[in-house]
Structures are given as C-alpha cells and as structure tokens.
Short mmCIF file of C-alpha atoms and ligand atoms in Angstrom, two decimals:
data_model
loop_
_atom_site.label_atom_id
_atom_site.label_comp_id
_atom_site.label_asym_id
_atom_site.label_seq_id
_atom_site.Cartn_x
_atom_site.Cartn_y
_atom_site.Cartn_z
CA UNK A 503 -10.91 13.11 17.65
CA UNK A 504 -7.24 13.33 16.56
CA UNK A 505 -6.62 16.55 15.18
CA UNK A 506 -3.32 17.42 12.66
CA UNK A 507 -0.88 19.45 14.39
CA UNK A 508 0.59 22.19 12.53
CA UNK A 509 3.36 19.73 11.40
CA UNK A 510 1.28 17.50 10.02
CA UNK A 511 -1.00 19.60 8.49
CA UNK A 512 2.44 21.25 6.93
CA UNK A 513 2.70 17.38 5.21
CA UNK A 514 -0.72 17.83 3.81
CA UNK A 515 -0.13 21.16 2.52
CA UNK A 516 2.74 19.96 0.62
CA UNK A 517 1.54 16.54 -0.31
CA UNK A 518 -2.07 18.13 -1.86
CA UNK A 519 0.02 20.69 -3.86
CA UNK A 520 2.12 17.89 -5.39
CA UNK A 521 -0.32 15.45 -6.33
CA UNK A 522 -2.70 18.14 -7.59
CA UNK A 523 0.65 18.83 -10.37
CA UNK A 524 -0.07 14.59 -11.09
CA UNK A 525 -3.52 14.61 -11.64
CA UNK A 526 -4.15 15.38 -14.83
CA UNK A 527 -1.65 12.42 -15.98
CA UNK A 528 -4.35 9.81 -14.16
CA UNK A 529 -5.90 8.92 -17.24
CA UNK A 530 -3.25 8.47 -19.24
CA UNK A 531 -1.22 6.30 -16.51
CA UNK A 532 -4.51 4.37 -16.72
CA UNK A 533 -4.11 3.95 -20.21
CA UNK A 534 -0.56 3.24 -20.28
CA UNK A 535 0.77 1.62 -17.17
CA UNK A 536 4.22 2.50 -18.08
CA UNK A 537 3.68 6.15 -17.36
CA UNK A 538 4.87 6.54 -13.84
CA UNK A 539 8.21 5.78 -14.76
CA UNK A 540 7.85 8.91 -16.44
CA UNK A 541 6.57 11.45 -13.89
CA UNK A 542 8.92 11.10 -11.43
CA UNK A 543 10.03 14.44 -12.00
CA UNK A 544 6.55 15.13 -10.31
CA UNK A 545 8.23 15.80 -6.35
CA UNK A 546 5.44 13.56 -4.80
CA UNK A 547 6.24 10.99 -6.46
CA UNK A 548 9.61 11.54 -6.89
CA UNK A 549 9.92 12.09 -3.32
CA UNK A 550 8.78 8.63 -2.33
CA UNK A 551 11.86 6.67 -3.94
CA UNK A 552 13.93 7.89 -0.99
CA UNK A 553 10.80 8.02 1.91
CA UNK A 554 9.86 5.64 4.55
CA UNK A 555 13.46 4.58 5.35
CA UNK A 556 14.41 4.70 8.83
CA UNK A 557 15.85 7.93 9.91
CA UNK A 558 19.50 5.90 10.85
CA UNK A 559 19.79 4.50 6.96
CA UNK A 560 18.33 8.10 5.32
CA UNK A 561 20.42 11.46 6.08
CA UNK A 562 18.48 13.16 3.87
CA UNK A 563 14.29 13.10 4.69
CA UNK A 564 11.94 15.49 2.89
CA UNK A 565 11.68 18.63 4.80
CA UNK A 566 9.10 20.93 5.05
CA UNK A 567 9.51 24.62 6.85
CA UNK A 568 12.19 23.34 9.22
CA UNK A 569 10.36 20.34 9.38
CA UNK A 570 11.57 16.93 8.70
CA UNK A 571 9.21 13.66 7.49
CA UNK A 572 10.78 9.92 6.88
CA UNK A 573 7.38 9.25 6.62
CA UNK A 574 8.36 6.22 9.02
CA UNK A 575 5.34 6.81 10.98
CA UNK A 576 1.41 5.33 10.35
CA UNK A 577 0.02 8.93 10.84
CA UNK A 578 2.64 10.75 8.74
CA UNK A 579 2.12 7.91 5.94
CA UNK A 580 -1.64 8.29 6.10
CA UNK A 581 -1.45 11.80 5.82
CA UNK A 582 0.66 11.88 3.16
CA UNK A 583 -1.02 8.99 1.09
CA UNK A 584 -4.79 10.71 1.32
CA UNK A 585 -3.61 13.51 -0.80
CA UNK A 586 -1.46 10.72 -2.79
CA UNK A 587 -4.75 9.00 -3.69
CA UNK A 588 -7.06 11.84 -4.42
CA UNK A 589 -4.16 12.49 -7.18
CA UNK A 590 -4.11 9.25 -8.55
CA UNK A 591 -4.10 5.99 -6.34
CA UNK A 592 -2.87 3.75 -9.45
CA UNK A 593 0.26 6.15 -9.64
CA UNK A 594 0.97 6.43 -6.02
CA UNK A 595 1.22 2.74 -5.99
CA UNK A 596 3.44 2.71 -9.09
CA UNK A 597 6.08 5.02 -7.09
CA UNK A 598 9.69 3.80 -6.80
CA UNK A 599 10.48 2.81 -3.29
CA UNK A 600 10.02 0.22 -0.47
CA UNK A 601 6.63 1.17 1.03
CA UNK A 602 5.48 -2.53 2.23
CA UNK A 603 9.68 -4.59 1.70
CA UNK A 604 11.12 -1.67 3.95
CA UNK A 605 8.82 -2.02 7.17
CA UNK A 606 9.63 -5.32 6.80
CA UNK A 607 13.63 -4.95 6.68
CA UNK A 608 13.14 -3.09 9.40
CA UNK A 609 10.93 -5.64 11.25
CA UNK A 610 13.07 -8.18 10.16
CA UNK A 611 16.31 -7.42 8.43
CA UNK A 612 19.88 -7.29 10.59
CA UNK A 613 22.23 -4.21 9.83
CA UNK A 614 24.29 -5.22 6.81
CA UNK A 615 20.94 -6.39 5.44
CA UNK A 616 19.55 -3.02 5.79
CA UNK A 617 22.63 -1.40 4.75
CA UNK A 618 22.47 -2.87 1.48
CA UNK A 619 18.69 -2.78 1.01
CA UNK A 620 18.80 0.75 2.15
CA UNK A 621 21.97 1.88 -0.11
CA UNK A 622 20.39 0.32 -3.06
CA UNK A 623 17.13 1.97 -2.52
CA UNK A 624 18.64 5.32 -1.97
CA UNK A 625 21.40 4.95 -4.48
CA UNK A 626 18.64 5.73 -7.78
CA UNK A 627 14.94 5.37 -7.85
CA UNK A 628 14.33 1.95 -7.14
CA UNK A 629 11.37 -0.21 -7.57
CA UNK A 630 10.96 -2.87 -4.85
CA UNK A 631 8.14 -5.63 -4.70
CA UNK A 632 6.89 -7.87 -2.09
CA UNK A 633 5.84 -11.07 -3.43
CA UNK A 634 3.75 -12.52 -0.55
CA UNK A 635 0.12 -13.85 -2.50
CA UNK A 636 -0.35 -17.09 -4.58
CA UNK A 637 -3.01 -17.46 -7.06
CA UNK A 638 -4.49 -20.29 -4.97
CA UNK A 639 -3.58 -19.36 -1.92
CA UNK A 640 -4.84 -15.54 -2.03
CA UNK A 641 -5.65 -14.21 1.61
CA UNK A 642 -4.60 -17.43 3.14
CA UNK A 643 -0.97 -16.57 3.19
CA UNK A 644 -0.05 -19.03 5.69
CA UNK A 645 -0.81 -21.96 3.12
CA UNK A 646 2.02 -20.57 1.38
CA UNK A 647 3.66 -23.19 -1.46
CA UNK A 648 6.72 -21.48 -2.76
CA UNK A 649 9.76 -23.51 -0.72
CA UNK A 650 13.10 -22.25 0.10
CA UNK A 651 15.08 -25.70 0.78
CA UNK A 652 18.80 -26.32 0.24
CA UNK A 653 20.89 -29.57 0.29
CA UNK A 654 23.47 -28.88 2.64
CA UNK A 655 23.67 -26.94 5.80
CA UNK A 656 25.96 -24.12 4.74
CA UNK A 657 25.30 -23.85 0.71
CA UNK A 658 22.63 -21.49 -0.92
CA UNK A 659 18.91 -21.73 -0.83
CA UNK A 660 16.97 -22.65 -3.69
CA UNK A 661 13.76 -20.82 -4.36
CA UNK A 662 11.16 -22.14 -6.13
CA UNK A 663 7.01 -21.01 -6.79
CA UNK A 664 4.97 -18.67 -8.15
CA UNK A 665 3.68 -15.50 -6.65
CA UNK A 666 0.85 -13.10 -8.26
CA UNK A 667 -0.79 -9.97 -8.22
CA UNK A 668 2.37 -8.44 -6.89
CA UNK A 669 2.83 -4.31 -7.41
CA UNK A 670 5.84 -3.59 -8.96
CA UNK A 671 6.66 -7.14 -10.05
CA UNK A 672 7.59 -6.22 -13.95
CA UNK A 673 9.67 -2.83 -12.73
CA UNK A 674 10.73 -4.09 -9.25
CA UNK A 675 14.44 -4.49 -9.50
CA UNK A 676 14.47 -5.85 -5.77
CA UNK A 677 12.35 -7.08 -2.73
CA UNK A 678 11.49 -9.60 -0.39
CA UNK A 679 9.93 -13.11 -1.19
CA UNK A 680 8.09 -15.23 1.37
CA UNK A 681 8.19 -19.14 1.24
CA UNK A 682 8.17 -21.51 3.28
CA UNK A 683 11.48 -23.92 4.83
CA UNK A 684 8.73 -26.65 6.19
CA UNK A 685 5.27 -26.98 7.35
CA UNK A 686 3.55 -24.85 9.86
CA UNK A 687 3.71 -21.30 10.72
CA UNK A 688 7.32 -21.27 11.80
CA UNK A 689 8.28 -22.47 8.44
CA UNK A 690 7.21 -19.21 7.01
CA UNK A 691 10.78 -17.10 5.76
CA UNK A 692 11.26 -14.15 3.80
CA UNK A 693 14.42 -13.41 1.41
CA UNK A 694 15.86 -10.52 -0.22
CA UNK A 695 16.34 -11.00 -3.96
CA UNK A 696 17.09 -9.09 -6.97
CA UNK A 697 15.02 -9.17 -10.49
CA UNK A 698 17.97 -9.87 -12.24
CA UNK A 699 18.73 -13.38 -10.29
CA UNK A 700 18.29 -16.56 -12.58
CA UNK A 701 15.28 -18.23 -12.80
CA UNK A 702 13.44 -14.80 -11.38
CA UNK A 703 10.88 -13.86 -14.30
CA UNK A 704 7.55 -11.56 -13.90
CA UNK A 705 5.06 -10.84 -16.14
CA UNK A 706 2.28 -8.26 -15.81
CA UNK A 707 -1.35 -9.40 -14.70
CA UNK A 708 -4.01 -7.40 -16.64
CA UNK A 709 -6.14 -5.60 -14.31
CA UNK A 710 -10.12 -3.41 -14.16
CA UNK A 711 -8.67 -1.08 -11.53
CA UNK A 712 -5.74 0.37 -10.45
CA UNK A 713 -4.14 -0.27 -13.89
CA UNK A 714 -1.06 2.24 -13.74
CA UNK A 715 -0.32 -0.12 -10.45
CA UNK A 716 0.73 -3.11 -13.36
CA UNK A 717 0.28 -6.04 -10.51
CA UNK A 718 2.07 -8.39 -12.08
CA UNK A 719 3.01 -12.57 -11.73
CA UNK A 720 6.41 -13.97 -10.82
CA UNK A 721 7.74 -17.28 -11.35
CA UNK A 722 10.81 -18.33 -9.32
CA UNK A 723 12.57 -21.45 -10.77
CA UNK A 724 15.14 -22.43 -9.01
CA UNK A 725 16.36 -19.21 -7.75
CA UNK A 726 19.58 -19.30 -5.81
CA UNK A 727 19.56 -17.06 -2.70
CA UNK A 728 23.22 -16.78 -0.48
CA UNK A 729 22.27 -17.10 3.52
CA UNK A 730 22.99 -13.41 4.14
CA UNK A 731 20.17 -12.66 1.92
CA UNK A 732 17.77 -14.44 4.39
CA UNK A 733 15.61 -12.26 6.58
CA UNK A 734 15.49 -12.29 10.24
CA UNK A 735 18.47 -14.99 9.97
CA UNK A 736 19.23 -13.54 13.74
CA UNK A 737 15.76 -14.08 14.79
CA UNK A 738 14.31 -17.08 16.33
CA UNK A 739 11.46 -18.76 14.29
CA UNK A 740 9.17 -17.23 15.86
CA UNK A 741 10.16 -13.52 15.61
CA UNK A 742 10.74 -13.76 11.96
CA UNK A 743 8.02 -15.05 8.79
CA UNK A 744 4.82 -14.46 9.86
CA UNK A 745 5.48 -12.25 12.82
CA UNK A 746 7.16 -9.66 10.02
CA UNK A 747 4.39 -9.40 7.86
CA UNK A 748 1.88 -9.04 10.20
CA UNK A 749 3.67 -5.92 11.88
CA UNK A 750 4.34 -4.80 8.31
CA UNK A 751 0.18 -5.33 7.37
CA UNK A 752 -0.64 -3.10 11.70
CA UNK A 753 1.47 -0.20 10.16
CA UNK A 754 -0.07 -0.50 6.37
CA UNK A 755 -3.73 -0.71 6.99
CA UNK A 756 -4.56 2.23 8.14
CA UNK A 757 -2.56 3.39 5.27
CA UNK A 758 -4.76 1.81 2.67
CA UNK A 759 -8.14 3.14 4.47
CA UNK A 760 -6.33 6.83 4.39
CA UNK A 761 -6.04 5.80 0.19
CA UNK A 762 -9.95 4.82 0.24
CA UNK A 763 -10.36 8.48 1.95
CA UNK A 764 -8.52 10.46 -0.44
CA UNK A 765 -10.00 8.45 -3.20
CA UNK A 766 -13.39 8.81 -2.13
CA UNK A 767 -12.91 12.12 -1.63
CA UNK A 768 -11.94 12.78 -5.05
CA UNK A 769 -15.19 11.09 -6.56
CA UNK A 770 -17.16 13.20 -3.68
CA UNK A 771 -15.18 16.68 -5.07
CA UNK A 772 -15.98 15.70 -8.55
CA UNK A 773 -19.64 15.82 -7.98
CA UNK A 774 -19.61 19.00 -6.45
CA UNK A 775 -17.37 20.68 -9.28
CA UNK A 776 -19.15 19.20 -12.24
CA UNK A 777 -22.85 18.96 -11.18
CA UNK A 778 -23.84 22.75 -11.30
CA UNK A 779 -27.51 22.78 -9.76
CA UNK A 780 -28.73 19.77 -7.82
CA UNK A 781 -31.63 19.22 -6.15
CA UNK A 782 -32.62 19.57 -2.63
CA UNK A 783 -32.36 15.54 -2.15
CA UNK A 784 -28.97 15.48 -3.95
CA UNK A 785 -27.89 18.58 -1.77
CA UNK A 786 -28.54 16.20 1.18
CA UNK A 787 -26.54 13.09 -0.35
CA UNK A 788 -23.54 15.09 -1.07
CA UNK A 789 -23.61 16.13 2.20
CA UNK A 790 -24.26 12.40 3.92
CA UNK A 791 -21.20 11.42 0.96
CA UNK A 792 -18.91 14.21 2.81
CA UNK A 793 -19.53 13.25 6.37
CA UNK A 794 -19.17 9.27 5.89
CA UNK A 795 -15.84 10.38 4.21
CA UNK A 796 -15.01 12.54 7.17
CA UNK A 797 -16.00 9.43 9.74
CA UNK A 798 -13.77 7.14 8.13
CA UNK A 799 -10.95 9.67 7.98
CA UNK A 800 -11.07 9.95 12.01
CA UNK A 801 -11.20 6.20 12.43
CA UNK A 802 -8.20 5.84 10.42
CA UNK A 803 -6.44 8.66 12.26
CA UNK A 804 -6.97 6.63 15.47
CA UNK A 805 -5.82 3.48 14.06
CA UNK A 806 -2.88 4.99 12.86
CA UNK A 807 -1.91 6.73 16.24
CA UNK A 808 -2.53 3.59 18.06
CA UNK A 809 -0.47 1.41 15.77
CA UNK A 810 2.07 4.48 15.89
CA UNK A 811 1.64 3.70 19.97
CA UNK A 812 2.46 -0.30 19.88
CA UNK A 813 2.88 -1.76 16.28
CA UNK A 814 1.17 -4.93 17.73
CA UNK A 815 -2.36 -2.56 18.02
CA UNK A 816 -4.25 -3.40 14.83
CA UNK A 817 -7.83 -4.02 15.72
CA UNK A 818 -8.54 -0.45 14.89
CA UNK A 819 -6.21 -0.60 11.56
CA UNK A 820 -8.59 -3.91 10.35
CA UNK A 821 -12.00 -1.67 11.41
CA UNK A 822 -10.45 1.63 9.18
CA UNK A 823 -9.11 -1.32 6.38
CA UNK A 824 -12.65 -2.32 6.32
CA UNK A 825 -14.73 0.93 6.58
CA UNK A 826 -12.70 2.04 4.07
CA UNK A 827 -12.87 -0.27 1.11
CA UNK A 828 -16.45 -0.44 1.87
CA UNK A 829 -16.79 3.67 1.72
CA UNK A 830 -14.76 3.70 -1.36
CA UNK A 831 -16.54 1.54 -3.55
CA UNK A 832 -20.03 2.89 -2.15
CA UNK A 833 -19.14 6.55 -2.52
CA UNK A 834 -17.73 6.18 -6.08
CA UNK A 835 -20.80 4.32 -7.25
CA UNK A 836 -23.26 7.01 -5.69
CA UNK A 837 -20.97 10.02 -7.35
CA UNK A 838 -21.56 7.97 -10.88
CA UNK A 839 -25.40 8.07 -9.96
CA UNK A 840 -25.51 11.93 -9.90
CA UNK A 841 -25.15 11.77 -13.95
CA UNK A 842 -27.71 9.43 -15.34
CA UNK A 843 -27.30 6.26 -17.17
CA UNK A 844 -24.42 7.60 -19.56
CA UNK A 845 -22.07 8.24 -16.81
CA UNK A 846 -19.76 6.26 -16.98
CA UNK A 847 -19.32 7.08 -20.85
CA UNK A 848 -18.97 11.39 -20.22
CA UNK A 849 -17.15 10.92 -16.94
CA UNK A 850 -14.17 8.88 -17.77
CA UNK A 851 -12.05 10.50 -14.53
CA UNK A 852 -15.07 8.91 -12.67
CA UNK A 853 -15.53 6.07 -13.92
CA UNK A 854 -12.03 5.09 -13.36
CA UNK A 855 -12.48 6.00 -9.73
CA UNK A 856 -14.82 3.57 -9.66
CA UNK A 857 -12.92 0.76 -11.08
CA UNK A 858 -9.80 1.78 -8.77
CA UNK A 859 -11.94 1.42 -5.72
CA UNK A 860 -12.56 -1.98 -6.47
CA UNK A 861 -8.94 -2.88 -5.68
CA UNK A 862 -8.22 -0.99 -2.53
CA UNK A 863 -11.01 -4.41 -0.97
CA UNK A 864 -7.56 -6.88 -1.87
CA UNK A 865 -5.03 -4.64 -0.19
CA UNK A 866 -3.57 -5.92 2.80
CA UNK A 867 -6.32 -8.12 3.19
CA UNK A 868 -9.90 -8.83 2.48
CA UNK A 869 -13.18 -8.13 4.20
CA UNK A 870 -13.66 -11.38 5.91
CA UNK A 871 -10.11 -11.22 6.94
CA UNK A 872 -10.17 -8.15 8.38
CA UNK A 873 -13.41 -9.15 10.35
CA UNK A 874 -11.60 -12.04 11.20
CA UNK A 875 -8.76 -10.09 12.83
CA UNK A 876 -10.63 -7.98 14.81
CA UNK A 877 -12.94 -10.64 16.25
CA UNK A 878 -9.89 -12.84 17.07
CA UNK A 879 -8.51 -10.01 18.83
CA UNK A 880 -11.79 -9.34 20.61
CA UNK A 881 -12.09 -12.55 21.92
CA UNK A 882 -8.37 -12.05 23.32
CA UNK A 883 -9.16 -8.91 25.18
CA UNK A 884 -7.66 -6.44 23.02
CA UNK A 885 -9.49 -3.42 22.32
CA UNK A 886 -6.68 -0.91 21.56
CA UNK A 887 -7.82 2.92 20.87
C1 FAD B 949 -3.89 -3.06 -5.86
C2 FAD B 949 -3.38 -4.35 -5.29
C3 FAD B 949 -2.06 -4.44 -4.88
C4 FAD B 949 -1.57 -5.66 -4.39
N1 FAD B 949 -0.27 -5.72 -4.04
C5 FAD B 949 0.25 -6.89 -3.62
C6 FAD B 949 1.64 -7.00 -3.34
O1 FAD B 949 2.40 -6.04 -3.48
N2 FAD B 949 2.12 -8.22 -2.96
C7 FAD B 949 1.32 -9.32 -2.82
O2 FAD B 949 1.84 -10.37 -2.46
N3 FAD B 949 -0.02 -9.25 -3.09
C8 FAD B 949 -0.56 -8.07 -3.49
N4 FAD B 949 -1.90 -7.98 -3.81
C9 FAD B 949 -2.72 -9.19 -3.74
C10 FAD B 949 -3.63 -9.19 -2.54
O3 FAD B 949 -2.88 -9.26 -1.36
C11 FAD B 949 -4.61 -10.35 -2.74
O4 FAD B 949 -5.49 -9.96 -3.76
C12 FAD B 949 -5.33 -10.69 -1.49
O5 FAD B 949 -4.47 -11.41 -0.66
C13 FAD B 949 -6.60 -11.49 -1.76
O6 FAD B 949 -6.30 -12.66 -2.44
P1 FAD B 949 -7.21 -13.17 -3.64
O7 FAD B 949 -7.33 -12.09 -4.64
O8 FAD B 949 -6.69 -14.49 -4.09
O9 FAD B 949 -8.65 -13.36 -2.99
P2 FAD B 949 -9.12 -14.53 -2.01
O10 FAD B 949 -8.17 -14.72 -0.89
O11 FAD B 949 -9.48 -15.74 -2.82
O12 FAD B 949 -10.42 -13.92 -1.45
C14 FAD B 949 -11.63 -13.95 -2.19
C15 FAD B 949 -12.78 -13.83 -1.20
O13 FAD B 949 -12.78 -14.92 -0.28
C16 FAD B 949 -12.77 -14.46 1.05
N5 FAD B 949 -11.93 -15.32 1.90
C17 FAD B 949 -10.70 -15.80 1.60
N6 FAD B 949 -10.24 -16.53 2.65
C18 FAD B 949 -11.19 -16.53 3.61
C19 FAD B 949 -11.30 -17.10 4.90
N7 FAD B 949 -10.33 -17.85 5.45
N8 FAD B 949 -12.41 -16.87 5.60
C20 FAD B 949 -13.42 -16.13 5.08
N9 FAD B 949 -13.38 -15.57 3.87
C21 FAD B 949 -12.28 -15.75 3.13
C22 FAD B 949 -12.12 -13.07 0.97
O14 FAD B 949 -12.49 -12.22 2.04
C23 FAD B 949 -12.67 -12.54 -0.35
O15 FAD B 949 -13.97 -11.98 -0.19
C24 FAD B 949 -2.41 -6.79 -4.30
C25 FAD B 949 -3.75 -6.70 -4.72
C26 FAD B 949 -4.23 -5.50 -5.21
C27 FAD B 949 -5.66 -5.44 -5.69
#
C-alpha cells in the first residue's frame, strides 16, 4: 500500500481545510453555474489558477510549511483533488486554470509556446478549455471531424467544426483544439486559440450533474490560427496529436478516480452525520461503504505513482478510472437509500451527489473504453504496478 508521506499528507491538510470553507456554496453553484467565478477568493480554488504549471514557467508554487507543490505530479494532483471533490466536484472543475490544456503544452508545446500559454495563465485567473469531444464522435476521438487545412504552405490555418461538452467552454478565454490535417491517426493536431478569435463561439450545454462545471458547445467557423500557434509543430507526426492526449488522459485518470473518492466519501460522511441511530444491518453497510471507498483510494494511489514512474504506465490509471466511476455512482445511490423514499426531496446536498456522480463515468473516458485500454495493454505485456 502507498502510504502519504508527511509532505503529502501536509497537501491534504491544507487542501481539506480549504474546500471545507467552499462547501456550503455547493448548492448554490449548482443552482447558478456562474458562481465559481465568484469564490475565487476561496484559496483552494483560488490557488488552482496558478497550479499545475511546470516548476521552470511558475516561480511562485503554493507552499505549505517549507514545502513547495506545482501540483505537476499524478499523486500530488490526486491528493489534492480528493479533498477538492468532497467540497464540491462541480466547483473544482469550474476553477480557473489549465488542468487538462497544460499537461498537454507540456507534452506537446515548444518554449515560446509555453511561454505565452504559461504568462497568460499566470498573468490573471484564467479559464482554459480543451475542446477534444464531438457530439457524434464522443469517446471515439480518433474519428475526429473538425479540420485544420490551409491553402498555401506558409499562410494561416483555418479551423473549422464543432466540439461539445467541453468544461470551461463559455468562460474559457484560451485552450487547445484538436482537429484533424488528413485522415488517419497522424492527421490528428492540436492548436492553441483564444475565445476571442473570429468565428470562435460557445454556448453552454445544460447538464443533470456537475452543473456549476457549465460544459458547454463550441462552434469554430472558419477560425484563423498563425503556425506558431500549432502544437508540437517541432514534433514529428507521430510524437504530437494523439500521442499528447493520451499522455495528458495516463496523468488525468487517476485524477478523476481520486474525484470519485472524495465524492463518494462525502455521500458516505453524510450518512454517518445525519442518520443518528441505525440499525445493526445499516451499521454493517456503512462500514462495507467505507472500506470499498478506502480500496479504491489505494488503487488510485498506485496508479498515480506508477504513471508518476513512466507517463506511458496507464493500465492501472484505466482500472482506478473505472473502479471509481463505478464506486461513485453505487455509493451515492446506497447513501440516498439510508432515508426512505423521500430522500432525495429532504436531502438536497445528497441528492446532488448523486446526480454529480453520474458525470465523473464521461471523464477521460468511458467504461468500455477504459476496459478497452487495459485489455489492449494486457495483450501487449504491460502490467505496470
Ligand atoms: C464533467 C465532464 C467534463 C467533460 N470535460 C470535457 C472537456 O473538457 N473536453 C472535452 O473535449 N470533453 C469533455 N467531456 C466529454 C467527455 O469526454 C465525453 O462525454 C466522453 O468522451 C464520452 O462521449 P459521449 O458522451 O459522446 O459518449 P459515447 O462515446 O457515445 O459513449 C456512450 C456509451 O457508448 C460506449 N462506447 C462508445 N464507444 C465505444 C467503443 N468503441 N466500444 C465500446 N463501447 C463504446 C461508451 O463506453 C458509453 O457507455 C466532459 C464530460 C463530462 C461529463
């Protein structure tokens, strides 16, 4: 088992105390997905406009006791986003930020890309997206149909498609696109591009869960993007497109199971706080809630040491992906059981646990994918961790 060290459990510390102070703002963000804009005087979410930036781009990390986090690593990140989700997942993913478009500068960009990326997201609190799904084209990314295709060999690229369920699309004021130069795998590119460019428009996407999110829909018509603004432009085909993304999903599953922990732990901790007797049989479900919670937890601190150890290592992040939207939407269905037939009508706090969990299964890929993954890198001979 992978036990915190007293630096990481320093993270934890700090992280629990700040998104305990957002909490009691979860309903209301569900209400009004605008609200995160508003909290960010909140330090944990504040604190993530200028986290996970590598340390050679950020001179100033959050630090803790002597201690200092980029929360660059998988383990730091999952440690940190437990406690962000047993706040309030919807708000954590509403943070400004590059969470998913910087791992993949990094992966991808050159240094005067991730200078300017960087600068602007350090320069205010900045929203960043990273358009990547189609409505038709969901978890089959590589079927990709938004092109990037210019007329001459040395003029601009024209963008043009339509990308959905996006976070961050309406406030995003920058991120990456993908879309595709040809056919084929290799044909797969990602840009940088700002909100602001002509012909970029996004609209939000009305959601169940994970409201305060505000997923939205972007249409690019047209869009003009200079060279330089091409990712991986330095990179053979092959290193670049798909190569990028799928480092960026190794690092950012385990990060979504450690959101189905902290979110299933909140549902479990609600129980126990608000159900004052229970019953010997209850007593015993709590407990079988607490230690499936606590199994999935260790999984995912595996995965994310052994994607921390080579970034190409995700069997393990696609097994904690998967335990983890499963535990998620199991565990917040059982907690709703503990209060009769009305609960989701007195528990509110609850009941929007429950609709959250629904959307943690669509991050970073499905089920089936995920299964998919792991038994294509089974039948390889990879069994990392
Ligand atoms: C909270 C949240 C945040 C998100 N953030 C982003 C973001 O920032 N950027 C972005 O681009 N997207 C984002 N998404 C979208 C997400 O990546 C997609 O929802 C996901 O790719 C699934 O696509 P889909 O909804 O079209 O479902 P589908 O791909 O249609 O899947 C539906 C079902 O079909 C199954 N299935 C699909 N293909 C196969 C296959 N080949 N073999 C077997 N089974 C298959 C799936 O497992 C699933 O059960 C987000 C989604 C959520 C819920």
């Amino acid at each position: 088992m992978i036990e915190l060290d007293r630096r990481h459990r320093l993270l934890q510390g700090q992280a629990r105390e700040w998104w305990a102070e957002v909490r009691p703002h979860a309903l209301e963000v569900d209400r009004d997905p605008t609200t995160p804009t508003r909290l960010l005087h909140h330090a944990g979410l504040g604190c993530l406009g200028t986290l996970q930036i590598p340390p050679e781009y950020n001179p100033d990390p959050l630090e803790i006791s002597g201690h200092r986090f980029h929360l660059m690593t998988a383990l730091e990140r999952i440690v940190y986003y437990e406690e962000a989700a047993w706040g309030d997942l919807a708000t954590a993913l509403a943070a400004p930020g590059a969470p998913m478009t910087g791992v993949l500068v990094d992966a991808l960009g050159d240094r005067e890309q991730k200078e300017w990326f960087y600068g602007r997201v350090l320069a205010e609190p900045t929203w960043t997206f990273f358009a990547l799904t189609e409505s038709e084209r969901g978890s089959d990314a590589a079927g990709m149909t938004t092109t990037l295709t210019r007329d001459d060999q040395d003029g601009p690229w024209r963008l043009n498609g339509a990308k959905r369920y996006v976070g961050n699309a309406v406030r995003g004021q920058l991120g990456v696109v993908f879309a595709r130069t040809r056919s084929g795998p290799l044909g797969v590119n990602t840009v940088l591009l700002e909100a602001d460019a002509l012909g970029f428009t996004a609209e939000p996407v009305a959601t169940l869960g994970l409201r305060g999110a505000q997923l939205g829909a972007i249409t690019l018509e047209s869009v003009e993007i200079a060279p330089e603004r091409v990712l991986g432009r330095h990179l053979s085909p092959t290193r670049r497109g798909m190569a990028g993304w799928l480092r960026t999903f190794n690092l950012l599953r385990p990060v979504v199971a450690s959101m189905s922990v902290g979110l299933a732990r909140a549902a479990h901790e609600y129980v126990r706080d608000h159900r004052a007797r229970l019953t010997r049989a209850e007593h015993d479900r709590l407990d079988a809630m607490a230690r499936r919670i606590e199994a999935v937890r260790r999984l995912t601190r595996r995965a994310a040491a052994a994607v921390d150890a080579d970034v190409s290592a995700g069997e393990l992040a696609c097994m904690a992906k998967l335990r983890g939207a499963r535990l998620v939407e199991n565990v917040t269905l059982r907690a709703l059981d503990f209060f009769g037939p009305g609960a989701r009508f007195e528990h509110p706090f609850l009941e929007k646990l429950a609709r959250d969990a629904r959307g943690v299964e669509y991050m970073e890929g499905t089920e089936n994918i995920q299964r998919l993954s792991v038994f294509n890198g089974l039948g390889e001979g990879r069994a990392h961790g």
